[in-house]
Coordinates of C-alpha atoms and ligand atoms in Angstrom, one line a residue:
M36 CA -20.6 -11.6 13.2
Q37 CA -17.8 -11.5 10.4
T38 CA -14.2 -12.4 11.3
L39 CA -11.8 -10.9 8.8
I40 CA -8.1 -11.8 9.1
V41 CA -6.3 -8.7 7.9
T42 CA -2.6 -9.4 7.1
G43 CA -0.1 -6.6 6.8
G44 CA -2.5 -4.5 9.1
A45 CA 0.5 -3.0 11.0
G46 CA 1.6 -1.2 7.7
F47 CA 0.5 1.9 6.1
I48 CA -2.7 1.0 4.3
G49 CA -3.5 -2.1 6.3
S50 CA -3.5 -0.2 9.6
N51 CA -5.8 2.7 8.1
F52 CA -8.1 -0.1 6.7
V53 CA -8.4 -1.8 10.1
R54 CA -9.2 1.6 11.7
Y55 CA -11.8 2.2 8.8
M56 CA -13.3 -1.3 9.3
L57 CA -13.6 -1.3 13.1
N58 CA -15.4 2.2 12.9
K59 CA -17.8 1.2 10.2
Y60 CA -18.7 -2.5 11.1
P61 CA -18.8 -2.5 14.9
D62 CA -20.1 -6.2 14.7
Y63 CA -17.0 -7.3 12.9
R64 CA -13.9 -9.0 14.3
I65 CA -10.7 -7.7 12.8
V66 CA -7.6 -10.2 13.5
V67 CA -4.2 -8.7 12.3
L68 CA -1.7 -11.0 11.2
D69 CA 1.8 -9.1 10.5
A70 CA 5.4 -10.0 10.7
L71 CA 6.3 -6.7 11.8
T72 CA 9.0 -6.2 9.2
Y73 CA 10.8 -2.9 9.1
A74 CA 7.6 -1.3 7.8
G75 CA 5.2 -3.0 10.3
N76 CA 4.6 -0.7 13.2
L77 CA 2.6 -1.3 16.3
D78 CA 2.4 2.6 16.7
N79 CA 0.2 2.6 13.7
L80 CA -2.4 0.6 15.7
A81 CA -2.2 2.2 19.1
D82 CA -5.6 3.8 18.9
V83 CA -7.3 0.6 18.2
W84 CA -5.4 -1.8 20.4
K85 CA -7.8 -1.7 23.2
N86 CA -11.0 -2.2 20.9
P87 CA -12.6 -5.4 22.0
N88 CA -13.1 -6.5 18.3
F89 CA -9.6 -6.2 17.5
S90 CA -6.7 -8.7 18.0
F91 CA -3.1 -8.8 16.9
F92 CA -0.9 -11.8 16.0
K93 CA 2.8 -11.4 15.1
G94 CA 3.7 -13.7 12.5
D95 CA 4.6 -14.4 8.6
I96 CA 2.0 -15.2 6.2
N97 CA 4.3 -18.1 5.1
D98 CA 3.8 -19.9 8.6
A99 CA 1.1 -22.2 7.3
A100 CA 0.5 -23.6 11.0
L101 CA -0.1 -20.2 12.4
V102 CA -2.1 -19.1 9.3
D103 CA -4.3 -22.3 9.7
N104 CA -4.8 -21.6 13.3
L105 CA -6.1 -18.3 12.7
A106 CA -8.1 -19.2 9.4
Q107 CA -10.0 -22.0 11.0
N108 CA -12.0 -19.3 13.1
A109 CA -12.3 -16.7 10.3
D110 CA -14.7 -15.9 7.4
A111 CA -12.4 -14.0 5.1
I112 CA -8.7 -13.0 4.6
V113 CA -7.9 -9.5 3.3
N114 CA -4.2 -9.7 2.3
F115 CA -2.3 -6.5 2.5
A116 CA 1.2 -8.1 3.8
A117 CA 4.1 -7.6 1.3
E118 CA 7.2 -6.2 0.8
S119 CA 6.0 -3.1 -0.6
H120 CA 9.0 -0.8 -1.6
N121 CA 10.1 -1.1 -5.2
D122 CA 13.7 0.1 -4.3
R123 CA 14.2 -2.5 -1.8
A124 CA 13.0 -5.3 -4.0
I125 CA 15.7 -4.2 -6.4
L126 CA 18.3 -4.6 -3.7
N127 CA 16.8 -7.9 -2.3
P128 CA 14.3 -9.4 -4.8
Q129 CA 14.1 -12.6 -2.6
A130 CA 12.1 -11.1 0.0
A131 CA 9.6 -9.8 -2.4
V132 CA 9.2 -13.3 -3.9
Q133 CA 8.9 -14.8 -0.4
S134 CA 6.0 -12.6 0.9
N135 CA 4.3 -11.0 -2.5
F136 CA 4.2 -14.7 -4.0
N137 CA 4.8 -17.5 -1.8
G138 CA 2.9 -16.1 1.1
V139 CA -0.1 -15.5 -0.9
W140 CA -0.1 -19.1 -1.8
T141 CA 0.0 -20.1 1.8
L142 CA -2.9 -17.8 2.7
L143 CA -4.9 -19.3 -0.4
E144 CA -4.5 -22.8 1.0
A145 CA -5.8 -21.8 4.3
A146 CA -8.9 -20.0 2.8
R147 CA -9.6 -23.2 0.6
K148 CA -9.2 -25.5 3.7
F149 CA -11.5 -23.6 5.8
K150 CA -13.9 -22.7 3.0
H151 CA -13.6 -19.0 3.5
E152 CA -16.3 -16.6 2.0
R153 CA -13.9 -14.4 0.8
F154 CA -10.3 -14.0 -0.3
H155 CA -9.6 -10.4 -0.9
H156 CA -6.0 -9.9 -2.5
I157 CA -4.6 -6.2 -2.4
S158 CA -2.6 -5.9 -5.7
T159 CA -1.1 -2.8 -7.5
D160 CA -1.5 -0.9 -10.9
E161 CA 2.3 -1.5 -11.1
V162 CA 1.5 -5.1 -12.4
Y163 CA 0.4 -3.6 -15.7
G164 CA 3.8 -2.0 -16.5
T165 CA 4.0 1.3 -18.2
T166 CA 1.3 3.0 -20.4
D167 CA 0.8 6.2 -22.5
G168 CA -2.9 5.4 -22.3
I169 CA -5.0 3.9 -19.5
F170 CA -4.9 0.5 -17.7
R171 CA -8.2 -1.6 -18.0
E172 CA -8.7 -4.8 -15.9
G173 CA -8.5 -7.0 -19.0
D174 CA -5.0 -5.6 -20.2
P175 CA -2.0 -8.0 -20.1
L176 CA 0.2 -7.8 -17.1
E177 CA 3.6 -6.6 -18.0
P178 CA 5.5 -5.7 -14.8
N179 CA 9.0 -4.4 -15.1
Q180 CA 10.3 -4.7 -11.6
P181 CA 11.0 -7.4 -9.1
Y182 CA 8.4 -5.7 -6.7
S183 CA 5.5 -5.7 -9.3
A184 CA 6.5 -9.0 -11.0
A185 CA 6.2 -10.9 -7.5
K186 CA 2.9 -9.0 -6.8
A187 CA 1.6 -10.1 -10.6
G188 CA 2.6 -13.6 -9.7
G189 CA 0.6 -13.6 -6.2
E190 CA -2.4 -12.2 -8.0
L191 CA -2.2 -14.9 -10.7
M192 CA -2.3 -17.5 -8.1
V193 CA -5.3 -16.0 -6.7
R194 CA -7.0 -16.2 -10.1
A195 CA -5.9 -19.9 -10.2
Y196 CA -7.4 -20.7 -7.0
H197 CA -10.7 -19.2 -8.1
Q198 CA -10.6 -20.9 -11.6
T199 CA -9.4 -24.4 -10.2
F200 CA -11.0 -24.6 -6.7
G201 CA -13.9 -22.3 -6.8
L202 CA -12.5 -20.1 -4.1
P203 CA -14.5 -16.8 -3.9
T204 CA -11.6 -14.2 -4.7
I205 CA -11.5 -10.7 -5.3
V206 CA -8.5 -8.8 -6.5
T207 CA -8.2 -4.9 -6.4
R208 CA -5.4 -3.1 -7.9
G209 CA -4.7 0.0 -6.1
S210 CA -2.8 3.0 -7.4
N211 CA -0.3 5.2 -5.6
T212 CA -1.7 5.9 -2.0
F213 CA -0.9 8.7 0.4
G214 CA -1.9 9.8 4.0
P215 CA -1.0 9.2 7.7
Y216 CA 1.3 6.3 8.8
H217 CA 3.1 6.1 5.4
Y218 CA 6.6 4.8 6.1
P219 CA 9.1 7.7 5.4
E220 CA 11.0 5.9 2.5
K221 CA 8.1 6.4 0.0
I222 CA 8.2 9.7 -2.1
I223 CA 5.5 11.6 -0.3
P224 CA 6.4 11.0 3.3
L225 CA 10.2 11.0 2.7
F226 CA 9.8 14.5 1.0
I227 CA 7.7 16.0 3.6
T228 CA 9.9 14.8 6.4
N229 CA 13.1 16.0 4.7
L230 CA 11.6 19.3 4.0
I231 CA 10.4 19.8 7.6
D232 CA 14.2 19.4 8.3
D233 CA 15.1 21.4 5.5
Q234 CA 17.0 18.4 4.0
P235 CA 17.2 18.2 0.2
V236 CA 14.5 16.0 -1.7
P237 CA 16.0 13.4 -4.1
V238 CA 13.8 13.3 -7.5
Y239 CA 14.3 10.5 -9.7
G240 CA 15.7 11.4 -13.1
D241 CA 13.6 14.3 -14.6
G242 CA 10.7 13.9 -12.2
M243 CA 8.4 13.6 -15.0
Q244 CA 7.0 10.1 -14.1
V245 CA 3.4 10.1 -13.9
R246 CA 1.4 8.2 -11.0
D247 CA -2.4 8.1 -10.3
W248 CA -2.6 9.4 -6.7
M249 CA -5.3 8.4 -4.3
Y250 CA -5.8 9.4 -0.8
V251 CA -5.7 6.3 1.7
L252 CA -9.4 6.5 2.7
D253 CA -10.5 6.3 -1.0
H254 CA -8.2 3.2 -1.1
C255 CA -10.0 1.8 1.9
R256 CA -13.5 2.6 0.8
G257 CA -12.8 1.0 -2.6
I258 CA -11.4 -2.3 -0.9
D259 CA -14.6 -2.3 1.5
I260 CA -16.9 -2.0 -1.6
A261 CA -15.0 -4.6 -3.7
L262 CA -14.8 -6.9 -0.6
H263 CA -18.7 -6.8 0.1
H264 CA -20.1 -6.2 -3.3
G265 CA -17.6 -7.3 -5.9
T266 CA -18.3 -10.6 -8.1
P267 CA -16.2 -13.4 -7.1
G268 CA -13.3 -14.1 -9.4
E269 CA -13.1 -10.5 -10.6
V270 CA -10.3 -7.9 -10.6
Y271 CA -11.2 -4.3 -10.0
N272 CA -9.1 -1.1 -10.5
V273 CA -9.1 1.1 -7.4
G274 CA -7.5 4.3 -8.2
G275 CA -7.9 8.1 -7.6
D276 CA -8.7 9.2 -11.2
N277 CA -5.9 11.7 -10.7
D278 CA -2.8 11.5 -12.7
R279 CA 0.3 13.8 -11.7
P280 CA 3.9 14.0 -12.5
N281 CA 6.2 13.5 -9.6
M282 CA 7.4 17.3 -10.1
E283 CA 3.9 18.5 -9.3
I284 CA 3.7 16.7 -6.1
V285 CA 7.1 18.1 -5.1
T286 CA 6.1 21.5 -6.0
L287 CA 2.8 21.3 -3.9
L288 CA 4.8 19.9 -0.9
L289 CA 7.3 22.8 -1.2
K290 CA 4.4 25.2 -1.3
F291 CA 2.6 23.7 1.7
L292 CA 5.8 23.8 3.8
N293 CA 6.8 27.1 2.5
K294 CA 10.4 25.7 1.4
P295 CA 12.6 26.9 -1.4
E296 CA 13.0 24.8 -4.8
S297 CA 16.7 24.8 -4.1
L298 CA 16.0 21.8 -1.9
I299 CA 15.2 19.7 -5.1
R300 CA 18.0 17.5 -6.0
H301 CA 17.7 15.4 -9.3
V302 CA 19.3 12.0 -8.7
K303 CA 20.0 9.0 -11.0
D304 CA 16.7 7.3 -11.8
R305 CA 15.6 3.9 -10.5
P306 CA 16.5 1.2 -13.1
G307 CA 13.4 -0.2 -14.9
H308 CA 11.4 2.8 -13.5
D309 CA 7.9 2.8 -15.0
R310 CA 7.2 6.1 -16.8
R311 CA 3.5 6.5 -16.4
Y312 CA 0.5 4.6 -14.7
S313 CA -3.2 5.7 -15.4
L314 CA -6.2 3.6 -14.2
D315 CA -9.5 3.3 -15.5
V316 CA -11.8 3.0 -12.3
S317 CA -15.1 2.6 -14.3
K318 CA -15.6 -0.9 -13.3
M319 CA -15.5 0.0 -9.6
G320 CA -17.9 2.9 -10.4
G321 CA -20.3 0.3 -11.5
L322 CA -20.1 -0.8 -7.7
G323 CA -20.8 2.9 -6.5
Y324 CA -17.1 3.8 -5.9
R325 CA -16.0 7.2 -6.6
P326 CA -12.8 8.8 -5.5
E327 CA -12.8 12.1 -4.1
K328 CA -10.4 13.5 -6.6
E329 CA -11.5 17.1 -6.3
R330 CA -10.1 16.7 -2.7
F331 CA -6.6 15.8 -3.7
E332 CA -4.8 19.0 -2.7
E333 CA -6.7 19.3 0.5
R334 CA -5.9 15.8 1.3
L335 CA -2.3 16.2 0.5
K336 CA -2.2 19.3 2.9
E337 CA -3.8 17.3 5.5
T338 CA -1.2 14.7 5.1
V339 CA 1.5 17.3 5.4
D340 CA -0.2 18.6 8.6
W341 CA -0.3 15.1 9.9
Y342 CA 3.5 14.6 9.6
V343 CA 4.1 18.0 11.1
A344 CA 1.8 17.0 14.1
N345 CA 3.4 13.6 14.4
E346 CA 7.1 14.0 14.3
A347 CA 7.6 11.6 17.2
W348 CA 6.2 8.8 15.0
W349 CA 8.4 9.4 12.0
R350 CA 11.6 10.7 13.9
K351 CA 11.5 7.1 15.7
I352 CA 11.9 5.5 12.3
K353 CA 14.3 8.0 10.6
E354 CA 16.6 8.6 13.5
K355 CA 16.4 5.3 15.5
Q356 CA 15.8 2.4 13.1
A357 CA 18.9 1.1 11.9
E358 CA 17.3 -0.8 9.1
Y359 CA 15.9 2.4 7.7
Q360 CA 19.4 4.2 7.9
A361 CA 21.1 1.3 6.3
F362 CA 18.7 1.2 3.2
M363 CA 18.7 4.8 2.8
N364 CA 22.5 5.1 2.9
Q365 CA 23.1 2.1 0.4
W366 CA 20.3 3.1 -2.1
Y367 CA 21.0 6.8 -2.3
A368 CA 24.7 6.3 -2.4
E369 CA 24.1 4.5 -5.6
R370 CA 21.9 7.3 -7.0
K371 CA 24.5 10.1 -6.9
Ligands
LIG1314 N1 1.3 2.0 -0.8 C1 0.8 2.2 -2.1 O1 0.9 3.1 -2.7 C2 0.2 0.7 -2.6 C3 -0.6 0.9 -3.8 C4 -1.1 -0.2 -4.4 C5 -1.1 -1.3 -3.7 N2 -0.4 -1.5 -2.5 C6 -0.4 -2.8 -1.9 O2 -1.0 -2.6 -0.7 C7 -0.3 -3.6 0.4 C8 0.0 -2.6 1.6 O3 0.9 -1.6 1.1 P1 1.7 -0.6 2.3 O4 2.1 0.5 1.5 O5 0.5 -0.5 3.3 O6 2.8 -1.4 2.6 P2 3.6 -1.3 4.1 O7 5.1 -1.7 3.6 O8 3.5 -0.1 4.8 O9 3.0 -2.5 5.0 C9 3.2 -3.8 4.7 C10 3.2 -4.7 6.0 O10 3.1 -6.2 5.7 C11 3.9 -6.6 6.7 N3 4.5 -7.8 6.2 C12 5.4 -7.9 5.1 N4 5.7 -9.1 4.8 C13 5.0 -10.1 5.6 C14 4.8 -11.3 5.9 N5 5.8 -12.2 5.0 N6 4.1 -11.8 6.7 C15 3.5 -10.9 7.4 N7 3.3 -9.7 7.3 C16 4.3 -9.1 6.4 C17 4.8 -5.5 7.0 O11 5.2 -5.8 8.4 C18 3.9 -4.5 7.1 O12 3.3 -4.3 8.2 C19 0.8 -4.2 -0.3 O13 0.4 -5.6 -0.8 C20 1.0 -3.3 -1.6 O14 1.5 -4.2 -2.6 C21 0.4 -0.5 -1.9

């Protein structure tokens, strides 16, 4: 039996990954460690809560005593825990440094102490900065924002623990991910839920920023493949091979929800906003990974349908979470 600690498992990708792993590997034990920040949500794990192979611990990845306690009985750590929102990290860079850099180091220390078989760190394509071409794993890291700079720092510490201490590490750099349980501050769930309520959608600048979009199950599959078959010390791009400008996403969401273009509001762009990301995923292809890019529109429609069918999930956040409302009011007041 394998015991995996999944940090940040109550968040968007983490909770989808927990569900995916419990289904795929019935002999694995999954231990979630999550601080339940504004983005952590036990509702995301409601359907796995009673699974005997699942357990949950509320706590911070910076709490070395708690991390050691869990790590001593585990074989590997998969680290999703992070302050994941660029905009929030502009307002409060300290929280990003604390979770995306310092916390990674605390986890690495525990993995080293208890001689784990794997340390899998979930990073992001944003560590590369912006490009007119395509990012390959050997390219320089040129992050432009506090979020991505803290993520880059975290993954460089992962690299150092491999080079210096021989820790069997894997880093995956994921691209923009979408799907169920995505916190409604990020573009796709924010826009879907605004449109359901006939509210305007705030598009940064001209909306022609390009992102590589990947369905969350593709991301989970990529992580699973790299975790089990990746070479220790290596970095892998996990993407959707599916570059789209934001305006194309907005147009598709309007179409799926049958809403008018008059709901589009162009607002002041995010400072330091990267213009374009694009990922070469051929190294992951060598491990057998292939994103289902031909299903992109179908998956986006399914995601829209999920938000329509799960209003209670997102209304609890948008209408009752004071932290959500405070952030949205402050951030978008500055974008007018
Ligand atoms: N969402 C994307 O498009 C995307 C793309 C590439 C990479 N990533 C990376 O994937 C990971 C997960 O992203 P997400 O979108 O699911 O984020 P999320 O914000 O939905 O979830 C983050 C989770 O981490 C927890 N957390 C935060 N700080 C913590 C701490 N100090 N200790 C313990 N738990 C803590 C939160 O409570 C939350 O449950 C992040 O590392 C992010 O950088 C995300």
